[in-house]
mmCIF file of N, CA and C in Angstrom:
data_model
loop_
_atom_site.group_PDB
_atom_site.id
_atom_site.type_symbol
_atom_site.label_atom_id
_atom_site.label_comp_id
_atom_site.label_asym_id
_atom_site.label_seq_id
_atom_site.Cartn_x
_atom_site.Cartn_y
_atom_site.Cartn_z
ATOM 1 N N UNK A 1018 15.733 -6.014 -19.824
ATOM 2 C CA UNK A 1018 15.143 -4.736 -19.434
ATOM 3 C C UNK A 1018 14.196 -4.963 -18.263
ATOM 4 N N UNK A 1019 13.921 -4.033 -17.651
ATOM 5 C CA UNK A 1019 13.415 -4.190 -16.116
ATOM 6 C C UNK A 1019 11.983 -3.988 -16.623
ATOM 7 N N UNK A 1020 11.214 -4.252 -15.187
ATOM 8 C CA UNK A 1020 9.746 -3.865 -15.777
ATOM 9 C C UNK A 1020 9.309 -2.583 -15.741
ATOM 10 N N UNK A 1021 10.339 -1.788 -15.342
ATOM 11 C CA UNK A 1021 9.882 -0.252 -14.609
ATOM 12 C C UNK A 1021 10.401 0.472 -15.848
ATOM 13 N N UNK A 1022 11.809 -0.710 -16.771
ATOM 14 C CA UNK A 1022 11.815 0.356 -18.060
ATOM 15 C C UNK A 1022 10.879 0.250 -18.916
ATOM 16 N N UNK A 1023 10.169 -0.775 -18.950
ATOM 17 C CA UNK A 1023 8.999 -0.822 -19.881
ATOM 18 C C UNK A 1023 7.514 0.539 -19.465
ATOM 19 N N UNK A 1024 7.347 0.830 -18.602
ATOM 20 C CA UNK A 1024 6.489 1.406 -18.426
ATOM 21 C C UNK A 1024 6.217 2.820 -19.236
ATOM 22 N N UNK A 1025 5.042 3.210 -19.129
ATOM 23 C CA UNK A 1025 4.294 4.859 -20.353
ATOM 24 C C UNK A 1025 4.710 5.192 -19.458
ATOM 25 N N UNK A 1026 4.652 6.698 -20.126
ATOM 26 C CA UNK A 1026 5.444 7.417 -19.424
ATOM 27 C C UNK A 1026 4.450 8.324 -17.934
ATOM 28 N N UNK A 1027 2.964 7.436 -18.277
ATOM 29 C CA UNK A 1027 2.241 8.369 -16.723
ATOM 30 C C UNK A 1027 2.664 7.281 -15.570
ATOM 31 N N UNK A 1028 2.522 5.862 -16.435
ATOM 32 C CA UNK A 1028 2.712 4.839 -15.388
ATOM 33 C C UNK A 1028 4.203 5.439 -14.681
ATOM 34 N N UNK A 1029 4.783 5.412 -15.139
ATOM 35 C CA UNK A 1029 6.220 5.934 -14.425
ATOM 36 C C UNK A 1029 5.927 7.027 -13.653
ATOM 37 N N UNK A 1030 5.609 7.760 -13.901
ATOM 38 C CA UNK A 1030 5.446 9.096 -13.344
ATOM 39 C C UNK A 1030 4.532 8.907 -11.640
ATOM 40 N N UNK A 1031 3.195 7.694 -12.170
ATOM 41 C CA UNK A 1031 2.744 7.390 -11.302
ATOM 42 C C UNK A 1031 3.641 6.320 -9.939
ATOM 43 N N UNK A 1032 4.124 5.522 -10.543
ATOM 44 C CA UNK A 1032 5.007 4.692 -10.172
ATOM 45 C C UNK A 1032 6.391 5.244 -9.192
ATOM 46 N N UNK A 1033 6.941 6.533 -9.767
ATOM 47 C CA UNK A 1033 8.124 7.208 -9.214
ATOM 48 C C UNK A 1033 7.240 7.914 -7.349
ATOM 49 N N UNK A 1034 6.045 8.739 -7.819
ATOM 50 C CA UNK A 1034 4.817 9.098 -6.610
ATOM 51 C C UNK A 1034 5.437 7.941 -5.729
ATOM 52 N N UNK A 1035 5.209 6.618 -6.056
ATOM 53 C CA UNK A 1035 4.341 5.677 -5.003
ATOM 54 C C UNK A 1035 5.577 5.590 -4.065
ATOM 55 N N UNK A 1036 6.929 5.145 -5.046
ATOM 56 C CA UNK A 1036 8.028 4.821 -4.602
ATOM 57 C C UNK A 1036 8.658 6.055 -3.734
ATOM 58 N N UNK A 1037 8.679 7.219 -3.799
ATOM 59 C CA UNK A 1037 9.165 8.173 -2.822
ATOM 60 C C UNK A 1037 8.420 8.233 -1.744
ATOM 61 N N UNK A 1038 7.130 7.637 -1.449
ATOM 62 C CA UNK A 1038 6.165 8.172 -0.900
ATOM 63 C C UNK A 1038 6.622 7.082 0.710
ATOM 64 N N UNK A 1039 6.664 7.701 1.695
ATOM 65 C CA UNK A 1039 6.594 6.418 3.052
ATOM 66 C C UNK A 1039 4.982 6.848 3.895
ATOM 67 N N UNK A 1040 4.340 7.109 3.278
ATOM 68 C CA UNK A 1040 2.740 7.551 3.823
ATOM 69 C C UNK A 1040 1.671 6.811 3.436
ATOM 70 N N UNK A 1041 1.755 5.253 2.579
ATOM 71 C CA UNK A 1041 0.787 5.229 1.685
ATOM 72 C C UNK A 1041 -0.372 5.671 0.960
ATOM 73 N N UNK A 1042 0.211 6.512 0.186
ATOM 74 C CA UNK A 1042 -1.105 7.062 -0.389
ATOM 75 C C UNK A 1042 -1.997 6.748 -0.761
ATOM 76 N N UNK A 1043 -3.211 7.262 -1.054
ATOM 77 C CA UNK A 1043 -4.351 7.056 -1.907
ATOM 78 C C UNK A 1043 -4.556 7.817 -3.072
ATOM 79 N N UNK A 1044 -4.823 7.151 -4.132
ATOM 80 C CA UNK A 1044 -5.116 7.537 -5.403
ATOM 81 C C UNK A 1044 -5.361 9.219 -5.327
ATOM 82 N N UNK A 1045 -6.261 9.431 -4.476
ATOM 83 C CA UNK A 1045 -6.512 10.998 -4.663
ATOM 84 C C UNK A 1045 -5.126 11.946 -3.850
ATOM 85 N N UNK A 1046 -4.548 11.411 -3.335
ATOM 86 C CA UNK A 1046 -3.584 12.286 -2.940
ATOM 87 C C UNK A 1046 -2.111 11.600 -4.439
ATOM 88 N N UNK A 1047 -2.171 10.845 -4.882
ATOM 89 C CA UNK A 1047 -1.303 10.658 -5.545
ATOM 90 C C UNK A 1047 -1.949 12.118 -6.912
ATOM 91 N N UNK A 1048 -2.664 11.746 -6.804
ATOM 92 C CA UNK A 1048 -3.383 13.122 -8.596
ATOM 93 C C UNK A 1048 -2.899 14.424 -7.839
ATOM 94 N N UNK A 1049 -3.045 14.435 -6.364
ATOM 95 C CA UNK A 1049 -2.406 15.621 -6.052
ATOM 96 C C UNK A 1049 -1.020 15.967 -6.167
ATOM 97 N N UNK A 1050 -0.235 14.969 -6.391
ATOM 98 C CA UNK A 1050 1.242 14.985 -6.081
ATOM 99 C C UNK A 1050 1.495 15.300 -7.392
ATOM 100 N N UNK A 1051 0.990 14.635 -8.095
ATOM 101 C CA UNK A 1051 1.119 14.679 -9.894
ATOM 102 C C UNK A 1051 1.043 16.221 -10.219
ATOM 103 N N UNK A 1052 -0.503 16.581 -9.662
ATOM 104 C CA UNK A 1052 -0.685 17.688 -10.345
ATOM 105 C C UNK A 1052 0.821 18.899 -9.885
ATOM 106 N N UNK A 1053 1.119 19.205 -8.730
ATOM 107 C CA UNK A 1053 1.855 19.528 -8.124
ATOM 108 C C UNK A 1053 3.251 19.255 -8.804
ATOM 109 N N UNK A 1054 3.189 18.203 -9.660
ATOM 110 C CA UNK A 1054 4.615 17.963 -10.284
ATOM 111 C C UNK A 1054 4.061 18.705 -12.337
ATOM 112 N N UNK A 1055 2.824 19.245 -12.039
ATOM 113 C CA UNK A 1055 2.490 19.399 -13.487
ATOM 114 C C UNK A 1055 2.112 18.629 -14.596
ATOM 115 N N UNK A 1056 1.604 17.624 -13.951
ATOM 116 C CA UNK A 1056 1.066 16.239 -14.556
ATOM 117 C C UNK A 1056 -0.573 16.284 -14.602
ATOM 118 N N UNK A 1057 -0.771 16.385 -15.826
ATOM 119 C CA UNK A 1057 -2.378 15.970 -15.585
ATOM 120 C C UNK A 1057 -3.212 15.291 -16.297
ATOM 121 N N UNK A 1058 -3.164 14.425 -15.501
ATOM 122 C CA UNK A 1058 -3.735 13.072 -16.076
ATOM 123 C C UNK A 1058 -5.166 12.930 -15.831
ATOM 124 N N UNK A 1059 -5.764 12.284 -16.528
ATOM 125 C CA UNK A 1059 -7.124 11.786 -16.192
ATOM 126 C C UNK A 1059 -7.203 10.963 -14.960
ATOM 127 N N UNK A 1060 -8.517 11.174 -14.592
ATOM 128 C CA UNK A 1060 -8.544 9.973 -13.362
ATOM 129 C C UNK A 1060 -8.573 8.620 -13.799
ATOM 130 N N UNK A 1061 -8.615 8.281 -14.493
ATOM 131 C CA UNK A 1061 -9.138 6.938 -15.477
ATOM 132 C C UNK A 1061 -7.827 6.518 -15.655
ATOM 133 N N UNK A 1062 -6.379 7.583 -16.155
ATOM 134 C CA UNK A 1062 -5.763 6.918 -16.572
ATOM 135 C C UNK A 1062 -4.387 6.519 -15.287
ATOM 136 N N UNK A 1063 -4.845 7.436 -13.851
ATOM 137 C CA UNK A 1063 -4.511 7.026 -13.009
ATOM 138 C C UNK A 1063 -4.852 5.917 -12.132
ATOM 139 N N UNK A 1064 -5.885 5.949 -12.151
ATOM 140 C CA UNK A 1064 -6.711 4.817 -11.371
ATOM 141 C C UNK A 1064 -5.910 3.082 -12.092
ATOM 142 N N UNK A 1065 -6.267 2.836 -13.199
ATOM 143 C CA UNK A 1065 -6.303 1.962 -14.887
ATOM 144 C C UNK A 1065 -4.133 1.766 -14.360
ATOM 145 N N UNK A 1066 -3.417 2.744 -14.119
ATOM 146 C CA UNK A 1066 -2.043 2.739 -13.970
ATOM 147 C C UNK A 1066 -1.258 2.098 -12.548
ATOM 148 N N UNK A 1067 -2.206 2.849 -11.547
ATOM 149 C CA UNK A 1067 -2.256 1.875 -10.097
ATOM 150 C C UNK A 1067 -2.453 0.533 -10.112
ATOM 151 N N UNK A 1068 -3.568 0.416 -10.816
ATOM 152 C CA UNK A 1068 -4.477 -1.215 -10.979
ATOM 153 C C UNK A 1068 -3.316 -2.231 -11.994
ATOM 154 N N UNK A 1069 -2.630 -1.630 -12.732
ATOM 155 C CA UNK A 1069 -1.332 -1.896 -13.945
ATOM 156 C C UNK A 1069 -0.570 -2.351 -12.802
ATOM 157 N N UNK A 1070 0.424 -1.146 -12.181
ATOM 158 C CA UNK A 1070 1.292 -1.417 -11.248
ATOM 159 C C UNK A 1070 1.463 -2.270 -10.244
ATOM 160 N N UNK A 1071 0.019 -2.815 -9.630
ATOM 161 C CA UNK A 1071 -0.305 -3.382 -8.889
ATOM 162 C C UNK A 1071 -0.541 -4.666 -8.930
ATOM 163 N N UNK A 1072 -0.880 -5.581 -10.496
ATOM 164 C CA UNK A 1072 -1.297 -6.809 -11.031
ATOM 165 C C UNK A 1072 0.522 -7.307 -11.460
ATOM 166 N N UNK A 1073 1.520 -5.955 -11.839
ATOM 167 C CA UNK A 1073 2.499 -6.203 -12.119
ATOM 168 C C UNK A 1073 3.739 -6.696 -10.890
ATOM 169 N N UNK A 1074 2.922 -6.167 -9.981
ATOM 170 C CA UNK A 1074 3.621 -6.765 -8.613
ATOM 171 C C UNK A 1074 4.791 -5.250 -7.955
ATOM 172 N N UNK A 1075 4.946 -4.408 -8.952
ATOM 173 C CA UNK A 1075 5.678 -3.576 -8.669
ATOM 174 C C UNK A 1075 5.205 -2.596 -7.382
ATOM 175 N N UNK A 1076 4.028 -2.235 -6.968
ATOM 176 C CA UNK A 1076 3.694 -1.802 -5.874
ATOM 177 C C UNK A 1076 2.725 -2.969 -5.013
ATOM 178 N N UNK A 1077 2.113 -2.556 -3.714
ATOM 179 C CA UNK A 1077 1.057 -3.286 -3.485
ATOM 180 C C UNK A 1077 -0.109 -2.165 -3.233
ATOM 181 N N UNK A 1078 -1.013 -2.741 -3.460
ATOM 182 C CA UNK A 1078 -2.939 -1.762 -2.846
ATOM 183 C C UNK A 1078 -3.084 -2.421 -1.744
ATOM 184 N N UNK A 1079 -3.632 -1.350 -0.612
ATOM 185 C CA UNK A 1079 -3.716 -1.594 0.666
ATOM 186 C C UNK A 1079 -5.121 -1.608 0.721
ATOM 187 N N UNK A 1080 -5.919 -2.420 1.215
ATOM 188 C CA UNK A 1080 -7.514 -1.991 1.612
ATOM 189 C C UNK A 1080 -7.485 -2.001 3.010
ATOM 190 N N UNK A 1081 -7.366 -0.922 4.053
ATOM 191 C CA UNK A 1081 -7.217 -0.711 5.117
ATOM 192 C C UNK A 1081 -8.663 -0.317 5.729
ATOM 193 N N UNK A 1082 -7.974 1.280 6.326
ATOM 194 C CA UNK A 1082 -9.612 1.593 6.815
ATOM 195 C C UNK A 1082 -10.386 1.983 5.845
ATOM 196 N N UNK A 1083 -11.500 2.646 5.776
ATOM 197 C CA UNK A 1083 -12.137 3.271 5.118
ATOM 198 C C UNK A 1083 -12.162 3.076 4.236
ATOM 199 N N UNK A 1084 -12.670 4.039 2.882
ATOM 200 C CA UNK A 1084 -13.153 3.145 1.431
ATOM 201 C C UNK A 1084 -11.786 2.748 0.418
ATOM 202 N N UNK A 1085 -11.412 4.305 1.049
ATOM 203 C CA UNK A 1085 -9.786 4.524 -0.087
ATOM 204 C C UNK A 1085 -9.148 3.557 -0.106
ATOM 205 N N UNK A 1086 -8.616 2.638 -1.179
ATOM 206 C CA UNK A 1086 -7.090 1.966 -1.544
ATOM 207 C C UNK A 1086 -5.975 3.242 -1.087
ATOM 208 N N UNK A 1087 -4.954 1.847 -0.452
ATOM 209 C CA UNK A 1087 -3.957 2.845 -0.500
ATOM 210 C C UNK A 1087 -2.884 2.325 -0.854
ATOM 211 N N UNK A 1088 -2.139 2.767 -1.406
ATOM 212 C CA UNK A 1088 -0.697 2.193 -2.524
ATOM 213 C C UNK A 1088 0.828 2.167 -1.552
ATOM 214 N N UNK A 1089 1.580 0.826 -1.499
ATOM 215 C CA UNK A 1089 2.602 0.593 -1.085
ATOM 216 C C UNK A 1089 3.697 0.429 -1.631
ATOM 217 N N UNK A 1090 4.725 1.408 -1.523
ATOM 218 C CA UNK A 1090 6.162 0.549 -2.756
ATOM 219 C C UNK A 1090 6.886 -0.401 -1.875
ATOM 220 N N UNK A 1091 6.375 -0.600 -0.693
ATOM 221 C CA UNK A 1091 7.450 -1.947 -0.458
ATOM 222 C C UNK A 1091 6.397 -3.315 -0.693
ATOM 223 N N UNK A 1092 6.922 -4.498 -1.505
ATOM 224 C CA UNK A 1092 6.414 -5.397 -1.937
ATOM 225 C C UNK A 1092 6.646 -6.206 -1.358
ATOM 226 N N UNK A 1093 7.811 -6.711 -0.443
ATOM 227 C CA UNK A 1093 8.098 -7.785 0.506
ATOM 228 C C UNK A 1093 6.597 -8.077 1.201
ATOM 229 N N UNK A 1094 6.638 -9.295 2.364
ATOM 230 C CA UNK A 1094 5.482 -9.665 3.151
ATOM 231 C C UNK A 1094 5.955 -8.757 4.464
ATOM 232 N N UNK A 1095 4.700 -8.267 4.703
ATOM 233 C CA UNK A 1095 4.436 -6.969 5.664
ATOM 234 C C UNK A 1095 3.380 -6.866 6.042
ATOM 235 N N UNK A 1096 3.243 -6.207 7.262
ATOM 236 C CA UNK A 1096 2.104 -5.976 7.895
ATOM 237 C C UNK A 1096 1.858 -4.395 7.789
ATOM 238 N N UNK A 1097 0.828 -4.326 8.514
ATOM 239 C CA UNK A 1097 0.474 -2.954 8.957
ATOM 240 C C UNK A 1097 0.047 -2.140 10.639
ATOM 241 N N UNK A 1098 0.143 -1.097 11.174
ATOM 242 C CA UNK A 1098 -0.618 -0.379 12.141
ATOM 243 C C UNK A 1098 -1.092 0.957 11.823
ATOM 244 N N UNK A 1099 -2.235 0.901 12.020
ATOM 245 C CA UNK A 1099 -3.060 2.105 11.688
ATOM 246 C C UNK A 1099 -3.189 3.272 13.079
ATOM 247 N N UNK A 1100 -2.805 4.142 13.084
ATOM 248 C CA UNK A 1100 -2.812 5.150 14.761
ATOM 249 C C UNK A 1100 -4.523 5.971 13.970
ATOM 250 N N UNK A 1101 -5.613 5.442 15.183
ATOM 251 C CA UNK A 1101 -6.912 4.987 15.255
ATOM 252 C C UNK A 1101 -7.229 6.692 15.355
ATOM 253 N N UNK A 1102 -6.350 7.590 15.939
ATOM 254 C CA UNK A 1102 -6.532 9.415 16.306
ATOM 255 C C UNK A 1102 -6.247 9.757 14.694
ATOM 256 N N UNK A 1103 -5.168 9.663 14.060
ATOM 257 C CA UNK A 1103 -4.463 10.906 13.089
ATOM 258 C C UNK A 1103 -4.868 9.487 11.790
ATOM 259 N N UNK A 1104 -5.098 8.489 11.748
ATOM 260 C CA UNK A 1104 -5.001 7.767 10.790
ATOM 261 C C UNK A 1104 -3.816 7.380 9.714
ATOM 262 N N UNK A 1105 -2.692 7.483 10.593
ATOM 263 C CA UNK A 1105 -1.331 7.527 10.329
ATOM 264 C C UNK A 1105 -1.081 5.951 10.370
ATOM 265 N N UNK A 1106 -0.265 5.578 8.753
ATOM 266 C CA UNK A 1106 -0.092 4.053 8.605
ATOM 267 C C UNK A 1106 1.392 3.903 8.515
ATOM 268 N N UNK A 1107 1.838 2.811 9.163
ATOM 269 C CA UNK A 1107 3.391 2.708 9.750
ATOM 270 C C UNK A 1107 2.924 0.844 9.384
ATOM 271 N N UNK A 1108 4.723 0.682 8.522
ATOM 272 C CA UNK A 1108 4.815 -0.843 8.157
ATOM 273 C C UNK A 1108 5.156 -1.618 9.316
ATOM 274 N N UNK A 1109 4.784 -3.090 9.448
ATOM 275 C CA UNK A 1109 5.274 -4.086 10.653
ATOM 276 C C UNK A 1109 6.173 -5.333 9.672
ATOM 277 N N UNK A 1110 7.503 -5.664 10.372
ATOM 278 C CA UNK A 1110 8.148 -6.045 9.856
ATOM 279 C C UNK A 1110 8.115 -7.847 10.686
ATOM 280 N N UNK A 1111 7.360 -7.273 12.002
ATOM 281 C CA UNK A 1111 7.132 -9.434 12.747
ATOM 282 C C UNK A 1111 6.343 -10.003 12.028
ATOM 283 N N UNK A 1112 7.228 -11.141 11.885
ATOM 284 C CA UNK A 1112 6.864 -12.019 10.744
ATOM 285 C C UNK A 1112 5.080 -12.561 12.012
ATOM 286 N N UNK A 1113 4.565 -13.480 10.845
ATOM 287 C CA UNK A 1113 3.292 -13.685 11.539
ATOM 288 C C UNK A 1113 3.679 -15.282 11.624
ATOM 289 N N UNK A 1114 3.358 -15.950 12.669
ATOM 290 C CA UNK A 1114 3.677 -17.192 13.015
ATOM 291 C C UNK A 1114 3.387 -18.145 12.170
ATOM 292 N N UNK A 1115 4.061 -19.245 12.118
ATOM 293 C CA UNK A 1115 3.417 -20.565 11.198
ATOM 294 C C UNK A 1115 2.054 -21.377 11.290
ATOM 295 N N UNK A 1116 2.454 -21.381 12.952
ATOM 296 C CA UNK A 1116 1.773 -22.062 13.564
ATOM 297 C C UNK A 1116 0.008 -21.438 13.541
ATOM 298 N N UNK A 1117 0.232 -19.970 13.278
ATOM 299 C CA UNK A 1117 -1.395 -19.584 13.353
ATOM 300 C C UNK A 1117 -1.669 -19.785 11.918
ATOM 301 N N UNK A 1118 -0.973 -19.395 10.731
ATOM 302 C CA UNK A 1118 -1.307 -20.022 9.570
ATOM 303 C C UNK A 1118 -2.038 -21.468 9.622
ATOM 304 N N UNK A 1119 -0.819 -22.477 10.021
ATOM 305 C CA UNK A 1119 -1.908 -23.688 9.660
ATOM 306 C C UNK A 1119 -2.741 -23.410 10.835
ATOM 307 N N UNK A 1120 -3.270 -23.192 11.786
ATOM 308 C CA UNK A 1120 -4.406 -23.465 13.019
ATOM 309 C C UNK A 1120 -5.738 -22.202 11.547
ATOM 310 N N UNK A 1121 -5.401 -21.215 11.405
ATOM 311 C CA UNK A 1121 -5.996 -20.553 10.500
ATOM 312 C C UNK A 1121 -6.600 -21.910 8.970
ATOM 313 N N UNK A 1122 -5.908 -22.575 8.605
ATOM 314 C CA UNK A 1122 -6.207 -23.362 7.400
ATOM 315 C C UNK A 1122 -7.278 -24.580 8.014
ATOM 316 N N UNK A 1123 -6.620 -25.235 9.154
ATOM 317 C CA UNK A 1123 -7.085 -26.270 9.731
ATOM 318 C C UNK A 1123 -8.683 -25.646 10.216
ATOM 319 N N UNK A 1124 -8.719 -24.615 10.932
ATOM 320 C CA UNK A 1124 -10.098 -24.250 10.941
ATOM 321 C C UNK A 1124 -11.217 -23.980 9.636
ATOM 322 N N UNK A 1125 -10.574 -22.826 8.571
ATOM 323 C CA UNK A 1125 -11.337 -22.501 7.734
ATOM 324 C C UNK A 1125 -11.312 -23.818 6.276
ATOM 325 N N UNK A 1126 -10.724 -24.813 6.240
ATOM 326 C CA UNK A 1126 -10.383 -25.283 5.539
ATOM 327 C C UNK A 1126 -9.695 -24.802 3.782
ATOM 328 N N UNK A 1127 -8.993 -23.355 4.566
ATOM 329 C CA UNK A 1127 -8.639 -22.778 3.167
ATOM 330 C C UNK A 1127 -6.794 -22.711 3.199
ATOM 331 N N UNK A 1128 -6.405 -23.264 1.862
ATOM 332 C CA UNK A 1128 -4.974 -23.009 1.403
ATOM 333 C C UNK A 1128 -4.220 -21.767 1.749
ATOM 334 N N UNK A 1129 -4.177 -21.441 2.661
ATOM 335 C CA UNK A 1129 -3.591 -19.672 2.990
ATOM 336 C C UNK A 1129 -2.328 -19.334 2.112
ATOM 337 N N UNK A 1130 -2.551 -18.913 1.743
ATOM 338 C CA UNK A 1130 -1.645 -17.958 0.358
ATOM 339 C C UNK A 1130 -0.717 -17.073 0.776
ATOM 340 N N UNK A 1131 -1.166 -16.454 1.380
ATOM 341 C CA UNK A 1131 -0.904 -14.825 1.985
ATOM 342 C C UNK A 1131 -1.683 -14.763 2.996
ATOM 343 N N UNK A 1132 -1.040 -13.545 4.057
ATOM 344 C CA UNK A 1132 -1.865 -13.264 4.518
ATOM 345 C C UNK A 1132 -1.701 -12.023 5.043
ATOM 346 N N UNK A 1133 -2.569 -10.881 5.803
ATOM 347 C CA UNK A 1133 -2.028 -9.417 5.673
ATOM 348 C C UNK A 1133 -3.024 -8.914 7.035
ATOM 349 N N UNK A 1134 -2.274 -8.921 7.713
ATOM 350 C CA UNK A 1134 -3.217 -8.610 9.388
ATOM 351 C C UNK A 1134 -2.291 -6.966 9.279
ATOM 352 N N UNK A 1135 -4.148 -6.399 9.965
ATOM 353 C CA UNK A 1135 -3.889 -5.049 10.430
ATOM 354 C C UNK A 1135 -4.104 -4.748 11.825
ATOM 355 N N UNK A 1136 -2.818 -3.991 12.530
ATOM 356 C CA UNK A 1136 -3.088 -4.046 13.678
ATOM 357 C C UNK A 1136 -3.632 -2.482 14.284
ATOM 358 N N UNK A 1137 -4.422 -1.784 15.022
ATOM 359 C CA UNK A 1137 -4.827 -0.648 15.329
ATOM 360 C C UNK A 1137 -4.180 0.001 16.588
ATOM 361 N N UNK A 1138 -3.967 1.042 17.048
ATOM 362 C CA UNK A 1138 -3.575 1.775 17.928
ATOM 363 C C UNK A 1138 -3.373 2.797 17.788
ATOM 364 N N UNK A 1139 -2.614 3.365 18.810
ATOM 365 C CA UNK A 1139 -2.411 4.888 19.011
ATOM 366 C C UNK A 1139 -0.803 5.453 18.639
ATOM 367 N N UNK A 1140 -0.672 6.531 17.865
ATOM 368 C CA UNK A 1140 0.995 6.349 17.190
ATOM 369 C C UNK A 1140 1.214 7.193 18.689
ATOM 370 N N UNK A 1141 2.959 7.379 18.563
ATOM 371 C CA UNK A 1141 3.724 8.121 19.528
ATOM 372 C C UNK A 1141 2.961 9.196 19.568
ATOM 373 N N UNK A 1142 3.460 10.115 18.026
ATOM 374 C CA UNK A 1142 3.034 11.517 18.461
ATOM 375 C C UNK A 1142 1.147 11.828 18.917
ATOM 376 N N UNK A 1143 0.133 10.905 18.742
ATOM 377 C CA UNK A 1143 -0.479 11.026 19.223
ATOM 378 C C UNK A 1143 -0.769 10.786 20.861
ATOM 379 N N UNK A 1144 -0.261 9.747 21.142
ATOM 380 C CA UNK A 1144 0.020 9.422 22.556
ATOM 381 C C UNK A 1144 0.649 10.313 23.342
ATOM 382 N N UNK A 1145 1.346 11.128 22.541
ATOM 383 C CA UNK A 1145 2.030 12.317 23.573
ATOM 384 C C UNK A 1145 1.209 13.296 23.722
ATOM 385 N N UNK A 1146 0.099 13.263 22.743
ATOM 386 C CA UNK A 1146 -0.628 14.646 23.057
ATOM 387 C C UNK A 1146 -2.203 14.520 24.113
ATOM 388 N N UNK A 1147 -2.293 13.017 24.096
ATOM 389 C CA UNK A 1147 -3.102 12.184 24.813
ATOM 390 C C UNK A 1147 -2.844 12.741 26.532
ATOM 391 N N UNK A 1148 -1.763 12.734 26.597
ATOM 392 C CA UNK A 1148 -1.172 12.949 28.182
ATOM 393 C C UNK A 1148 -1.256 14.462 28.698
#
């Protein structure tokens, strides 16, 4: 059995949100989506279900800009760009070099595990309205 059949039935509910979603949400727009689907859950037991989903490997939590987590259903290694006008987050799929990994270890003297660079700019549709 998969791990997604094991899940309660808010975790799922929460879980199905994350996976349709290509915007990464944040917790408070996910309670919105819920409610909107007629779901109403506590914040506790959304928050407590993200934090589930997330230790389970099935989504990832983004700590980007600002305070909000924001929730990812693609789990592969990925990057990010943030458009700095509309705050619009779009995935990066270039891999990040080897070579800055170890120059990164060799300096800080730390085992690099992972690693998750965010890059900033300006999206299209903002750039078009820039002009």
């Amino acid at each position: 059995m998969s791990r997604k059949g094991q899940l309660t039935p808010q975790r799922k509910a929460i879980y199905e949100i994350v996976m349709e979603s290509t915007d990464h949400p944040t917790a408070a727009e996910i309670i919105e989506r819920l409610n909107k689907r007629g779901h109403q859950f506590a914040y506790a037991t959304t928050y407590n279900s993200l934090r589930y989903l997330t230790e389970e490997g099935l989504i990832r939590e983004l700590k980007l800009e600002g305070d909000a987590s924001r929730y990812d259903s693609r789990t592969e290694d990925h990057q990010h760009i943030v458009c700095r006008v509309c705050g619009k987050v779009d995935e990066v799929f270039t891999h990040v070099p080897a070579e800055w990994q170890r120059s990164v270890a060799e300096e800080t003297g730390y085992v690099v595990e992972e690693e998750h660079i965010l890059v900033k700019g300006v999206c299209p549709s903002c750039s078009s309205k820039e002009k």
